Amino acid sequence: MQVAQAGRLSNVRYDIRGPVLRRARQLEAAGHEIIKLNLGNPAPFGLEAPPDVLSEVVKHIGDSQGYSDARGIYSARHAVAQAFERSGVAGIGPDDVFLGNGVSELIVMSLQALLDTGDEVLVPSPDYPLWTGAINLCGGRAVHYRCDEQQDWQPDLEHVASRISQRTRALVIINPNNPTGAVYSRQTMLGLLDLARRHNLLVLTDEIYDQICYDGAVHYPAAALAPDLLVLTLGGLSKTYRLAGFRSGWLVVSGPREHAADYLDGLELLANMRLCPNVPAQHAIEPALGGRVGISHLLQPGGRLRDQRDHAWQRLTAIPGVSCVLPAGALYLFPRLDPDLYRIDDDEQMMIDLLDQQHLLLSHGSGFNLPTTDHLRLVFLAPVPVLDDAIGRLATFLAGYQR
Ligand code: PLP
């Protein structure tokens, strides 16, 4: 008898880890070395958490043998609540915090607790595709709103408004954004939040890159700008604190919640059903958020991330027909390949061709739910010589891809 996958998966895509990655694995198995700039995973590029965070985890390993409170250990939830207070979100306590095995788990839980079949959620295009995949997994419908490349990838508020229907339940904001690197202006944020206010939408805001801003760009936390709205803010240790493998994130509930007691009970039910998040990793949260591990030294001029961003951007935009908004935040460049110069019918196939010809692994733009095939995403976590090598290979490849 055939074992088939559940019908509910038929609509679920996560192409950024699909056929392109499978091809990379095949090439590696055949003995080829691949340059991988496809994943926002800091540690393999030598960007590691400071030793004192790790030593705290080691110190507590003996206390981590049992299940914790389903929402996570108190000290870590307290540390998250305090960090929110510091960022201008008033009235947050440990009971408003759910810890999870990465933001990924919390994204799925927050949607599972919310969506009935056919319910709609507004999601940016391009997006971090787990959001769209998880909405579909829960029987909902991801309705994409346009982010405007001409306006540094800020969401197009008129388009967002035009996508709202009777079925819309929630608005997803990803700020700073993956894959575009946009950091939303205060005005954009106020516009988005006003739409949520007027249409009674739950705000789901993914702020995992909140500390990763360049050139003085300012991140405005949604929860601080809209204390009158129910906001679920997601963040974690994977990026700023370079601990992606720890699988440790948080979800913070802010704003009025009397009207949402039923939903929050559902969220708690799901938290209980998975018993608790991984306990050892929770012990990294307090020392990390306690200020002992900043990331600002990597973001300032002379800092690795800032230099790598600038270098990669300069090299990329020197390739004929390649333009790119300089990212104000996060870890990615999302360049556009001029369709007049490059004929790209299938950008996923183009990434496979790039792998085959140049042994370079990048991600195709349509994998981020962009409706066109003219973008790709490059992670700039690698040191400058690796970026040089990679972008040189991309330039050679693209020269052969011109019309
Ligand atoms: N949200 C965004 C916008 C991301 O870019 C990522 C990872 O790249 C995640 C969530 C997943 O984070 P975590 O490692 O905490 O599951």
Tab-separated table of N, CA and C and ligand atoms in Angstrom, residues 101-104 107 128 131 174 178 206 208-209 238-239 244 247-248 332, ligand 1:
chain	number	residue	atom	x	y	z
A	101	ASN	N	10.744	26.324	20.786
A	101	ASN	CA	11.922	25.774	20.108
A	101	ASN	C	12.172	26.579	18.833
A	102	GLY	N	12.659	27.778	19.025
A	102	GLY	CA	12.844	28.701	17.917
A	102	GLY	C	11.560	29.448	17.619
A	103	VAL	N	11.720	30.566	16.908
A	103	VAL	CA	10.542	31.315	16.447
A	103	VAL	C	9.699	30.411	15.551
A	104	SER	N	10.354	29.517	14.843
A	104	SER	CA	9.643	28.647	13.901
A	104	SER	C	8.477	27.917	14.578
A	107	ILE	N	5.685	30.382	15.481
A	107	ILE	CA	4.898	30.832	14.325
A	107	ILE	C	3.779	29.818	14.077
A	128	TYR	N	9.318	35.720	4.667
A	128	TYR	CA	10.035	34.545	5.155
A	128	TYR	C	9.028	33.402	5.019
A	131	TRP	N	6.025	31.592	7.116
A	131	TRP	CA	4.731	32.212	7.441
A	131	TRP	C	3.641	31.723	6.484
A	174	ILE	N	7.004	41.523	9.177
A	174	ILE	CA	8.360	40.985	9.389
A	174	ILE	C	9.321	42.174	9.298
A	178	ASN	N	13.340	39.705	6.344
A	178	ASN	CA	13.997	38.678	5.560
A	178	ASN	C	13.002	38.340	4.457
A	206	ASP	N	7.061	39.532	13.505
A	206	ASP	CA	8.287	38.728	13.573
A	206	ASP	C	9.461	39.711	13.614
A	208	ILE	N	12.659	39.022	14.773
A	208	ILE	CA	13.855	38.255	15.131
A	208	ILE	C	15.150	39.015	14.802
A	209	TYR	N	15.070	39.974	13.864
A	209	TYR	CA	16.275	40.774	13.517
A	209	TYR	C	16.243	42.151	14.177
A	238	SER	N	18.420	33.054	17.676
A	238	SER	CA	19.108	32.508	16.504
A	238	SER	C	20.023	33.495	15.788
A	239	LYS	N	19.651	34.763	15.734
A	239	LYS	CA	20.374	35.706	14.865
A	239	LYS	C	21.252	36.643	15.690
A	244	ALA	N	21.526	29.804	16.609
A	244	ALA	CA	20.431	29.205	15.827
A	244	ALA	C	20.214	27.736	16.182
A	247	ARG	N	17.782	26.434	19.058
A	247	ARG	CA	16.327	26.419	18.852
A	247	ARG	C	15.618	27.077	20.042
A	248	SER	N	15.804	28.338	20.191
A	248	SER	CA	15.254	29.040	21.343
A	248	SER	C	14.664	30.384	20.921
A	332	TYR	N	20.772	39.739	4.742
A	332	TYR	CA	20.549	39.271	3.376
A	332	TYR	C	20.596	40.405	2.363
B	1	PLP	N1	11.621	34.505	11.209
B	1	PLP	C1	12.438	35.022	10.285
B	1	PLP	C2	12.076	36.308	9.612
B	1	PLP	C3	13.620	34.341	9.942
B	1	PLP	O1	14.420	34.859	9.012
B	1	PLP	C4	13.929	33.120	10.577
B	1	PLP	C5	15.144	32.360	10.224
B	1	PLP	O2	15.829	32.645	9.250
B	1	PLP	C6	13.043	32.629	11.530
B	1	PLP	C7	11.902	33.352	11.830
B	1	PLP	C8	13.291	31.328	12.234
B	1	PLP	O3	13.933	31.549	13.433
B	1	PLP	P1	14.252	30.418	14.510
B	1	PLP	O4	15.642	29.956	14.281
B	1	PLP	O5	14.098	31.126	15.829
B	1	PLP	O6	13.260	29.329	14.342
